[in-house]
CSV table of C-alpha atoms and ligand atoms in Angstrom, one decimal:
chain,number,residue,atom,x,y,z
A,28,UNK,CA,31.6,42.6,-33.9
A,29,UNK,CA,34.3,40.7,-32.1
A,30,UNK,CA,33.7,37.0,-31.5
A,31,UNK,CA,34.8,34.2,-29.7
A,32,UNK,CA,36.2,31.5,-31.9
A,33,UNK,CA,36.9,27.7,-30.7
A,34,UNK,CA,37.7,24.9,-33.0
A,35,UNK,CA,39.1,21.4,-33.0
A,36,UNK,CA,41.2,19.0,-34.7
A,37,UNK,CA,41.9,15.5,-33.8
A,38,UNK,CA,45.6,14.3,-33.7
A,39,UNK,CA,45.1,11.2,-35.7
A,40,UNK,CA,47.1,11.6,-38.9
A,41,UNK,CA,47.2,12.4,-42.2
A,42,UNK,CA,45.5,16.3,-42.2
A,43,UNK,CA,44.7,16.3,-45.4
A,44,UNK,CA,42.7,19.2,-48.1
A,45,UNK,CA,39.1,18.8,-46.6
A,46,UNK,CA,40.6,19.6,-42.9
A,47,UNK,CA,42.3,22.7,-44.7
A,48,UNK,CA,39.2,24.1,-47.3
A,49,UNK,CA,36.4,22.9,-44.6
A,50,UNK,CA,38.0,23.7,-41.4
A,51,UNK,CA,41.6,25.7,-41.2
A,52,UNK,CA,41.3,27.9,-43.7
A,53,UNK,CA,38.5,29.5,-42.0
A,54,UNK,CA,40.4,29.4,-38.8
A,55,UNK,CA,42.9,31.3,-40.4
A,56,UNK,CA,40.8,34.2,-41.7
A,57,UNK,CA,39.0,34.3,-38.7
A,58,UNK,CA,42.3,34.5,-36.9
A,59,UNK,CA,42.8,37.5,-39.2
A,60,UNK,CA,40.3,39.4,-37.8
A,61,UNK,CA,41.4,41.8,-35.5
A,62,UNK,CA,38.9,42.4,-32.9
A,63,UNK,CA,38.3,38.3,-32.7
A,64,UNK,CA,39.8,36.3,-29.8
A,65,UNK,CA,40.4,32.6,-31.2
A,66,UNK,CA,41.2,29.4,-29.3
A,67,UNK,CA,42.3,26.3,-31.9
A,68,UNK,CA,42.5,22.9,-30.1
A,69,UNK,CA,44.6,19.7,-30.9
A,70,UNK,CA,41.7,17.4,-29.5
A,71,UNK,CA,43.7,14.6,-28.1
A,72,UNK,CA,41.0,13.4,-25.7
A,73,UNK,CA,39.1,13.0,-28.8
A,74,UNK,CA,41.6,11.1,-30.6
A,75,UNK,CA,41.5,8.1,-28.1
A,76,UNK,CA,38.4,7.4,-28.9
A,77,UNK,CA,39.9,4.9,-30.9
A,78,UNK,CA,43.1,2.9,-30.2
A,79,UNK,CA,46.2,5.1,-30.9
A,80,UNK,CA,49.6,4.5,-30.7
A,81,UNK,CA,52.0,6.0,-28.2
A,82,UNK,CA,54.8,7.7,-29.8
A,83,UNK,CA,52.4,8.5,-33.0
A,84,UNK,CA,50.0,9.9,-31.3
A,85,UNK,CA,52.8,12.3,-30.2
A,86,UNK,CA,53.9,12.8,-33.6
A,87,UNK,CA,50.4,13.6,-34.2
A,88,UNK,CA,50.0,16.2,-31.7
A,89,UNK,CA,53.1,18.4,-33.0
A,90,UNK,CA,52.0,17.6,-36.2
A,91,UNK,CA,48.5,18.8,-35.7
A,92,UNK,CA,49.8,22.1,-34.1
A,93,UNK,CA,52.7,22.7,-36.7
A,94,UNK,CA,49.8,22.3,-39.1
A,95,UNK,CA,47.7,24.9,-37.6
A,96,UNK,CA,50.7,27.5,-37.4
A,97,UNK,CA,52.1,26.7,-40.9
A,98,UNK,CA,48.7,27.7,-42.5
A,99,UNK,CA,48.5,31.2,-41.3
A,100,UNK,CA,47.3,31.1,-37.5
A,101,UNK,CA,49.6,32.9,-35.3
A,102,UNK,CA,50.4,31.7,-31.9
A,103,UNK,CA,50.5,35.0,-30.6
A,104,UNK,CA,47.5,36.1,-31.5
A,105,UNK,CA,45.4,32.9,-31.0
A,106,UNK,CA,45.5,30.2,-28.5
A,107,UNK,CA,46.7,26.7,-29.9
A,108,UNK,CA,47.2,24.3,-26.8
A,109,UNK,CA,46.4,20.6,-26.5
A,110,UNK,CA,43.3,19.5,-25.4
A,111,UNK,CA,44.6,16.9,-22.5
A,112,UNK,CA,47.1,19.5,-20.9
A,113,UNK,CA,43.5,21.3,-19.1
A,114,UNK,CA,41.7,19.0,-16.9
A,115,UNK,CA,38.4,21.0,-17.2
A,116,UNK,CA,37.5,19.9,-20.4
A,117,UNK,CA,37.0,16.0,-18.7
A,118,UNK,CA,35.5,17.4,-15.5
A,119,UNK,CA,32.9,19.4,-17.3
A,120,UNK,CA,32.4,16.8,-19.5
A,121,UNK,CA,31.2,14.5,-16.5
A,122,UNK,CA,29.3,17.1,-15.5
A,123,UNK,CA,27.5,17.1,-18.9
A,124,UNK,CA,27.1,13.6,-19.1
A,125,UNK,CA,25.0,13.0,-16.3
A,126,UNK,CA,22.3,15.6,-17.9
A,127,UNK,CA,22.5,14.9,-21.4
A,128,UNK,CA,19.8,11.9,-22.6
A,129,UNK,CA,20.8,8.7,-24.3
A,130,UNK,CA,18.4,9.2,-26.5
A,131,UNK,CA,20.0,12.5,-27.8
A,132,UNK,CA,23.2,10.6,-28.3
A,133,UNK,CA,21.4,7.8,-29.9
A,134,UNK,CA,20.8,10.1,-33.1
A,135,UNK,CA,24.2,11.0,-33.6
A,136,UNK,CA,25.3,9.8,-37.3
A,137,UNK,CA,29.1,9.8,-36.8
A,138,UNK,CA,28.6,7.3,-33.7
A,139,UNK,CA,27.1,4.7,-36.1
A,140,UNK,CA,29.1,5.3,-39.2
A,141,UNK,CA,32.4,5.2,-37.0
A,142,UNK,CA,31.0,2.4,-34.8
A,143,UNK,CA,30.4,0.5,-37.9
A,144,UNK,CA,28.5,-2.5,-37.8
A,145,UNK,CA,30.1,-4.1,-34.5
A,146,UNK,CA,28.7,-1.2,-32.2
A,147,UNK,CA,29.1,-3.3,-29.2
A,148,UNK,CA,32.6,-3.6,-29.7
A,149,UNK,CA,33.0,0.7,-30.0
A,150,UNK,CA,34.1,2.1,-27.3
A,151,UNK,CA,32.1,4.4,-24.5
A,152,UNK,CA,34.3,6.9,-25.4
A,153,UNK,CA,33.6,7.0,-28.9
A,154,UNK,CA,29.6,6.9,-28.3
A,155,UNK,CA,29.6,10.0,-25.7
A,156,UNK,CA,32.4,12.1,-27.7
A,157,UNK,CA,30.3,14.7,-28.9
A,158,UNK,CA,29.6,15.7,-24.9
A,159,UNK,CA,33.2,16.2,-24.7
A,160,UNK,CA,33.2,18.6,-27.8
A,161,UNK,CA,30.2,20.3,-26.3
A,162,UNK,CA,32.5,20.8,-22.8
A,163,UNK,CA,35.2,22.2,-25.1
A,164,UNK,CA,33.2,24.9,-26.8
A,165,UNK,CA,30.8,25.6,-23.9
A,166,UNK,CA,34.0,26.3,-21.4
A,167,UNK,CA,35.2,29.4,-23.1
A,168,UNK,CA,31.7,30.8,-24.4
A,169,UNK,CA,32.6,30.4,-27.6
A,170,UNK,CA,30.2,32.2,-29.8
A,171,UNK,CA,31.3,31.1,-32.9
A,172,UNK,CA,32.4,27.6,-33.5
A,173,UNK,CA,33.9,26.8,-37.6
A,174,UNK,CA,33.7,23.5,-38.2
A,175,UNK,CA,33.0,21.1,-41.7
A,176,UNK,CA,29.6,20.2,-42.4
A,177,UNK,CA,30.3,17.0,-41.2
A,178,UNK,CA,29.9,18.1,-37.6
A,179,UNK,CA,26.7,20.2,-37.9
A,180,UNK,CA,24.4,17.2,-35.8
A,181,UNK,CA,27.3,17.8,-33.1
A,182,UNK,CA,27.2,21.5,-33.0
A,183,UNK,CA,23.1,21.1,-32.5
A,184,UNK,CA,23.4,18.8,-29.9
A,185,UNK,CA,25.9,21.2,-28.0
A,186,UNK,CA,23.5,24.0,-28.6
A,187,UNK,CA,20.8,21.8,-27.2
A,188,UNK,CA,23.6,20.4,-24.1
A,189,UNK,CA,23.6,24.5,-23.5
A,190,UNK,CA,19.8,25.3,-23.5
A,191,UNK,CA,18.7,22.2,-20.9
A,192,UNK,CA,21.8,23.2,-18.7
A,193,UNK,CA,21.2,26.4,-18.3
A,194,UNK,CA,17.2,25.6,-17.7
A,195,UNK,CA,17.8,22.5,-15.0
A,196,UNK,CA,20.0,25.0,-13.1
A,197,UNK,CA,17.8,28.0,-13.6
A,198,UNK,CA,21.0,29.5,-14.9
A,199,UNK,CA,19.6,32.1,-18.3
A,200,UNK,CA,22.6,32.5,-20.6
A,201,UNK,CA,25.4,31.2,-18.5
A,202,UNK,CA,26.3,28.3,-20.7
A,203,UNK,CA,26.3,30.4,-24.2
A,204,UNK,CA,24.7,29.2,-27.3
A,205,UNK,CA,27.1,28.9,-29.9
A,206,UNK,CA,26.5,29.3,-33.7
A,207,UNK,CA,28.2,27.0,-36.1
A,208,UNK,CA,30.3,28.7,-38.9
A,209,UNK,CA,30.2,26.3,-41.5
A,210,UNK,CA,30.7,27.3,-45.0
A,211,UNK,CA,27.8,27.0,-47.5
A,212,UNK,CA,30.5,26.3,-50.5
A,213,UNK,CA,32.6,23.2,-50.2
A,214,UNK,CA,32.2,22.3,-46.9
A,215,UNK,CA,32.3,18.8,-47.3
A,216,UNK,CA,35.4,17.5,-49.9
A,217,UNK,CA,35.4,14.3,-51.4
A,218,UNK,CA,37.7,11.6,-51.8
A,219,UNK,CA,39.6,11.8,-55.3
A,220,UNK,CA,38.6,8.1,-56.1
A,221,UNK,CA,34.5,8.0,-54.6
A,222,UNK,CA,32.8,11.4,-55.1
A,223,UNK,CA,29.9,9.8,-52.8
A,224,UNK,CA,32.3,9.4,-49.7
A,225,UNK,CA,34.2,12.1,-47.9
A,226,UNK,CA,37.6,13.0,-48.0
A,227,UNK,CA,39.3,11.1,-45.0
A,228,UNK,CA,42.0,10.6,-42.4
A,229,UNK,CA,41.6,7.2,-42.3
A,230,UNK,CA,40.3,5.9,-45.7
A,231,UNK,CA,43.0,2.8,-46.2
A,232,UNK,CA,43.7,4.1,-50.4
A,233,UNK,CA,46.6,7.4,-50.2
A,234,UNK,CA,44.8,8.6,-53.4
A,235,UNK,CA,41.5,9.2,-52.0
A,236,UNK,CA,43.1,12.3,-50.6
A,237,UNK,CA,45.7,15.3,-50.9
A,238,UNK,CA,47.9,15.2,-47.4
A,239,UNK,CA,48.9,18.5,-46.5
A,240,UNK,CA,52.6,17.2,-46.3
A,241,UNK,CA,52.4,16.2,-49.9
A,242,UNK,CA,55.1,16.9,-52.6
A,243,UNK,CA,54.1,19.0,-55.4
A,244,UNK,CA,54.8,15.6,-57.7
A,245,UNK,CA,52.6,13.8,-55.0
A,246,UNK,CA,49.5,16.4,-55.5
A,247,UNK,CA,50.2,16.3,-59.5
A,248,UNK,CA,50.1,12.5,-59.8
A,249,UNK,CA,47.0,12.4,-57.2
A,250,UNK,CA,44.9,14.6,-59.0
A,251,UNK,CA,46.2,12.8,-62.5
A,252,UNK,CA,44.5,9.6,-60.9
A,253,UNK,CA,41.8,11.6,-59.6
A,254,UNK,CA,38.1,10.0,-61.1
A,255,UNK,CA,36.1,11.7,-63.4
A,256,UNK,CA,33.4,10.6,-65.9
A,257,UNK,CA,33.4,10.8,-69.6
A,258,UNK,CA,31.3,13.9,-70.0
A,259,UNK,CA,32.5,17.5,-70.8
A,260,UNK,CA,32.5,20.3,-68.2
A,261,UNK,CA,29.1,21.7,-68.7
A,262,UNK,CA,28.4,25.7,-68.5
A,263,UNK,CA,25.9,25.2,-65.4
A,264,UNK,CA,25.8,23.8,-61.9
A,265,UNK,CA,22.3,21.8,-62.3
A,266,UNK,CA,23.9,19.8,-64.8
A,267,UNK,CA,26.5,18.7,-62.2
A,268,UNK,CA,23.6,17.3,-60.3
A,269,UNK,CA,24.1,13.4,-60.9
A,270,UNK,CA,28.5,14.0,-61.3
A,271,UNK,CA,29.4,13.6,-57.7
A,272,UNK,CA,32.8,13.2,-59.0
A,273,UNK,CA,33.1,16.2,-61.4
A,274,UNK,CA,31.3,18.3,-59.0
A,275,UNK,CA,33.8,17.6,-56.5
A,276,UNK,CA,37.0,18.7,-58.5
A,277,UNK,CA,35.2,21.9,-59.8
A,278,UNK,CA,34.2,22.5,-56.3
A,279,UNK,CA,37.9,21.7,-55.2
A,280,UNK,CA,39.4,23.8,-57.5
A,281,UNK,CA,36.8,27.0,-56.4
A,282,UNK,CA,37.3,27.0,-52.8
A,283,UNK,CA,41.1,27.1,-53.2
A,284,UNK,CA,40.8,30.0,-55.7
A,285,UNK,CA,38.3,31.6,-53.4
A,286,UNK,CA,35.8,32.0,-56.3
A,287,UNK,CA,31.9,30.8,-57.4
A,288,UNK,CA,31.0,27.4,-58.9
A,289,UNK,CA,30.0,29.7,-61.3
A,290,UNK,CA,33.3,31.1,-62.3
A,291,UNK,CA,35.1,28.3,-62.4
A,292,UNK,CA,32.5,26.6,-65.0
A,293,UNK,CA,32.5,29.6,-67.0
A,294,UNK,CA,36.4,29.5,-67.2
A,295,UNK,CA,35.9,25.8,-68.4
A,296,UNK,CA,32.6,25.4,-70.2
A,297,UNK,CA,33.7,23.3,-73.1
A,298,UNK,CA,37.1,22.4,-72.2
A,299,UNK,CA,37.6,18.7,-70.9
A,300,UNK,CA,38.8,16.8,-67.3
A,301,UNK,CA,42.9,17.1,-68.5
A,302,UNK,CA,42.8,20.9,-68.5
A,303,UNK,CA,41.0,20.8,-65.3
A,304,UNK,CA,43.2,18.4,-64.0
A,305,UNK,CA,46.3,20.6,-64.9
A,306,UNK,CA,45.2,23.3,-63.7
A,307,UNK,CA,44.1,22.4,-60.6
A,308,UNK,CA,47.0,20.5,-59.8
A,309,UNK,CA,48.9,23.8,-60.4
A,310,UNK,CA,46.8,25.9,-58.3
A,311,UNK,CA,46.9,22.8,-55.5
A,312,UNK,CA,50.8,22.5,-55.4
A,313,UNK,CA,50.6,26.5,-54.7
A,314,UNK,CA,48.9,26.5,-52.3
A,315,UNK,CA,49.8,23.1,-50.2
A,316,UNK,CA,53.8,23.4,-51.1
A,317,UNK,CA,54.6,26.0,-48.8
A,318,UNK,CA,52.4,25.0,-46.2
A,319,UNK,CA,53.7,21.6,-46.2
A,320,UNK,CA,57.5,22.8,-46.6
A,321,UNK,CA,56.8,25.1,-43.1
A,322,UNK,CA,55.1,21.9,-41.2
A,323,UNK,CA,58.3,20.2,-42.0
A,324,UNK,CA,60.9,22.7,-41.0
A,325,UNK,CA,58.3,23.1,-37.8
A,326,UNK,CA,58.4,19.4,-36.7
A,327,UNK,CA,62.0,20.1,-36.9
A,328,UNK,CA,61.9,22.3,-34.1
A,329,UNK,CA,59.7,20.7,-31.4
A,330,UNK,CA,60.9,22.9,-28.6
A,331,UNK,CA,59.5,26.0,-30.3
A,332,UNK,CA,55.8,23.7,-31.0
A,333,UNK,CA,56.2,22.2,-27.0
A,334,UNK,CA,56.9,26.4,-25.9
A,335,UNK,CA,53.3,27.6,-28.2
A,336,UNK,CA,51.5,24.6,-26.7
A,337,UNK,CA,52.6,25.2,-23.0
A,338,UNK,CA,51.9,28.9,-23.3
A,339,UNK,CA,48.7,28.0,-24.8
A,340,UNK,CA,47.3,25.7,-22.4
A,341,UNK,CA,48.3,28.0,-19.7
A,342,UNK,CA,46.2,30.5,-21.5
A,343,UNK,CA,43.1,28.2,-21.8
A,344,UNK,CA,43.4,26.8,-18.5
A,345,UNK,CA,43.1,30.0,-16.9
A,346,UNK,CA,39.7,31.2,-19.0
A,347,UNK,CA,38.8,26.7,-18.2
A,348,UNK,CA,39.5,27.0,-14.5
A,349,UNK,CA,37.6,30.2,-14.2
A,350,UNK,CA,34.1,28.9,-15.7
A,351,UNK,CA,34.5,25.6,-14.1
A,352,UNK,CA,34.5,27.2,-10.9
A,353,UNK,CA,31.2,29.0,-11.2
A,354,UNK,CA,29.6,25.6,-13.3
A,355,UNK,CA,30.3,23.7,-9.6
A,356,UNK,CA,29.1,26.6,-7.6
A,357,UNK,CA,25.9,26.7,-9.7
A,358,UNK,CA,25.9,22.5,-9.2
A,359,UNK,CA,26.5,22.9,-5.4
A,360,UNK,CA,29.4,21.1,-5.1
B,519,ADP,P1,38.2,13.8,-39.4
B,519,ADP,O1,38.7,12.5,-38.8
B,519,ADP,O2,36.7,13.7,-39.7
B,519,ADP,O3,39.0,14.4,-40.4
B,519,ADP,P2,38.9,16.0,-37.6
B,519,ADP,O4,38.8,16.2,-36.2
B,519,ADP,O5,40.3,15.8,-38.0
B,519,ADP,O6,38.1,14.7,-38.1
B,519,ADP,O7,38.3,17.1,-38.5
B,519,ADP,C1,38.8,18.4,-38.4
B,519,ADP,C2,37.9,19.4,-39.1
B,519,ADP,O8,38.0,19.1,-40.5
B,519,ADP,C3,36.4,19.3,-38.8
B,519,ADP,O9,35.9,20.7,-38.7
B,519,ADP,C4,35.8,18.6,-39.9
B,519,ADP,O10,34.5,19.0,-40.1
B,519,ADP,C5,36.7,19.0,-41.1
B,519,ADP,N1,36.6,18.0,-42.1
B,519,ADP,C6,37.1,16.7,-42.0
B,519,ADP,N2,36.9,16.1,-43.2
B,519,ADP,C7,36.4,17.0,-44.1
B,519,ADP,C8,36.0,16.9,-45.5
B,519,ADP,N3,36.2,15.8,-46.2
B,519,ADP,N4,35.5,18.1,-46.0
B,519,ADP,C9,35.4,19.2,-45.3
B,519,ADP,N5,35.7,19.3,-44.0
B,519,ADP,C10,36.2,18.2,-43.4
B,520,LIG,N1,34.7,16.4,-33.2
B,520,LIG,C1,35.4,17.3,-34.1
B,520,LIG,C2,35.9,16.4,-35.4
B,520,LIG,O1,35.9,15.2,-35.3
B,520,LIG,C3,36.7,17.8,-33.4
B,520,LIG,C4,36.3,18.6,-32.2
B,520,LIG,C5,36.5,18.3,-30.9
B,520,LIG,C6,35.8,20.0,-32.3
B,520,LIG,N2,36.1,19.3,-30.1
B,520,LIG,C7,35.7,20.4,-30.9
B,520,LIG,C8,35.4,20.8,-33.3
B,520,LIG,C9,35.1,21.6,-30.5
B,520,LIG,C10,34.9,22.1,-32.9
B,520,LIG,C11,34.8,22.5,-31.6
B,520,LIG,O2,36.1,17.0,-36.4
């Protein structure tokens, strides 16, 4: 059955291996499927949710889009534009603001651990973000919407944003209820150095994470550091239950040889963390070299990014402009 894909990726830095095993990687193989029309955003609005700077944020933007295309997705086939360059996603999102209850917002988990403990000083922006991710997905009926597991509480609330909408305007199945494709496996990778926090953009330590524009000696000395405990590998996943840390490499080094917990324990039941390590690294430097090799020859050529992102907002603003017309008809404006 054909579906309608949307995802998004902030611009803000740093795309590192949880973005690409819990997010792009599925983007790609869903890309890959014939008979499914994809739209991948570089969620700029998003990004100023917190202060950004000007020309970075650029650098960002390309970056973000040269990522997408140097992992497998293929701008002819799927729509990569920038999020800002089609007004419709801030218009709807107004539009979804004024029916969406504070006290739906208020439950949100990223707004608070973002926020941090000064929540007066966060901005608006930040606290009503996930009504502009609901006016990105709900604008092109996406049915289908791959994300980390990190943004399952905003995917509910967007289902929910769908559900009142279409019940206040007496409006059955216009806005469609999307379902959330988040992987079961590995959807939510750890930082190298705290298997209790996830891998992040903006965690301050560089060897929390694997950038995807690492060097292969980069990944190898990264994963080297990496923190382990002083147990062996054991032969079952229960016993991983207490080894956040462990868990998280063995988990690592599954989803990027597409294989089962399972396997990979069984291939190194009774060996120890340094043939792990080595392997992994291995298998990590195959798979992130070329991909970060293409994003640089890419951001040498921003004319050919600036040409896929035009081509792809004109793309999306059409499908935008089209819904946003019948959401104010339906409003009576
Ligand atoms: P973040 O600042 O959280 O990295 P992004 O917008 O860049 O936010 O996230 C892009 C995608 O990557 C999202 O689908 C998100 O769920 C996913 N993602 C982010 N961090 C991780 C992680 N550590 N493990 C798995 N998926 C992740
Ligand atoms: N909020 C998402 C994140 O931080 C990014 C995002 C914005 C998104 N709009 C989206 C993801 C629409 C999926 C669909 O990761």
């Amino acid at each position: 059955m054909s579906k309608k894909i949307f995802s998004g990726v902030q611009p803000t830095g740093n795309l590192h291996l949880g973005n690409y095993l819990g997010a792009i990687k599925n983007f790609v193989e869903l890309n890959n499927e014939k008979e499914n029309n994809c739209i991948f955003c570089v969620v700029d609005l998003h990004a100023i949710t917190v202060k950004q700077d000007k020309d970075q944020l650029k650098k960002n933007i390309y970056e973000t889009a040269a990522t997408f295309i140097a992992s497998g997705i293929d701008p002819y086939k799927s729509i990569i534009f920038n999020q800002s360059k089609v007004s419709a996603h801030t218009e709807f999102s107004w539009i979804l603001s004024c029916m969406t209850p504070m006290g739906w917002l208020n439950r949100m988990t990223q707004f608070k651990e973002k926020a941090g403990k000064d929540k007066e000083k966060a901005s608006i922006g930040l606290y009503i973000y996930p009504i502009l991710m609901a006016s990105d997905i709900l604008l092109y009926d996406a049915t289908h919407v791959p994300v980390g597991d990190d943004q399952k509480q905003h995917l509910e609330l967007t289902r929910d944003i769908a559900q009142k909408f279409n019940k206040d305007f007496n409006c059955e199945d216009f806005l469609k209820v999307p379902e959330p494709l988040i992987k079961t496996n590995f959807s939510r990778i750890m930082s190298l150095k705290d298997g209790q926090k996830k891998m992040s953009k903006s965690d301050p330590s560089n060897l929390s994470r694997i950038n995807l524009t690492d060097s292969k000696d980069a990944i190898i000395n990264k994963i080297k550091k990496a923190k382990t405990d002083s147990f062996p590998i054991p032969d079952e996943e229960q016993k991983l239950k207490d080894r956040p840390e462990a868990k998280n490499l063995l988990g690592i080094y599954s989803s990027v040889s597409n294989q089962t917990l399972g396997k990979t324990l069984n291939e190194f039941d009774g060996k120890n963390f340094s043939d792990l390590k080595s392997r992994l690294a291995e298998i990590l430097s195959d798979k992130i070299s070329p991909i970060s090799n293409e994003i640089k020859k890419l951001m040498d050529d921003h004319k050919y990014i600036e040409d896929i992102l035009l081509e792809g907002a004109n793309k999306a603003d059409e499908i935008a402009e089209k819904k946003m017309k019948e959401i104010k008809n339906i409003i009576g404006f």
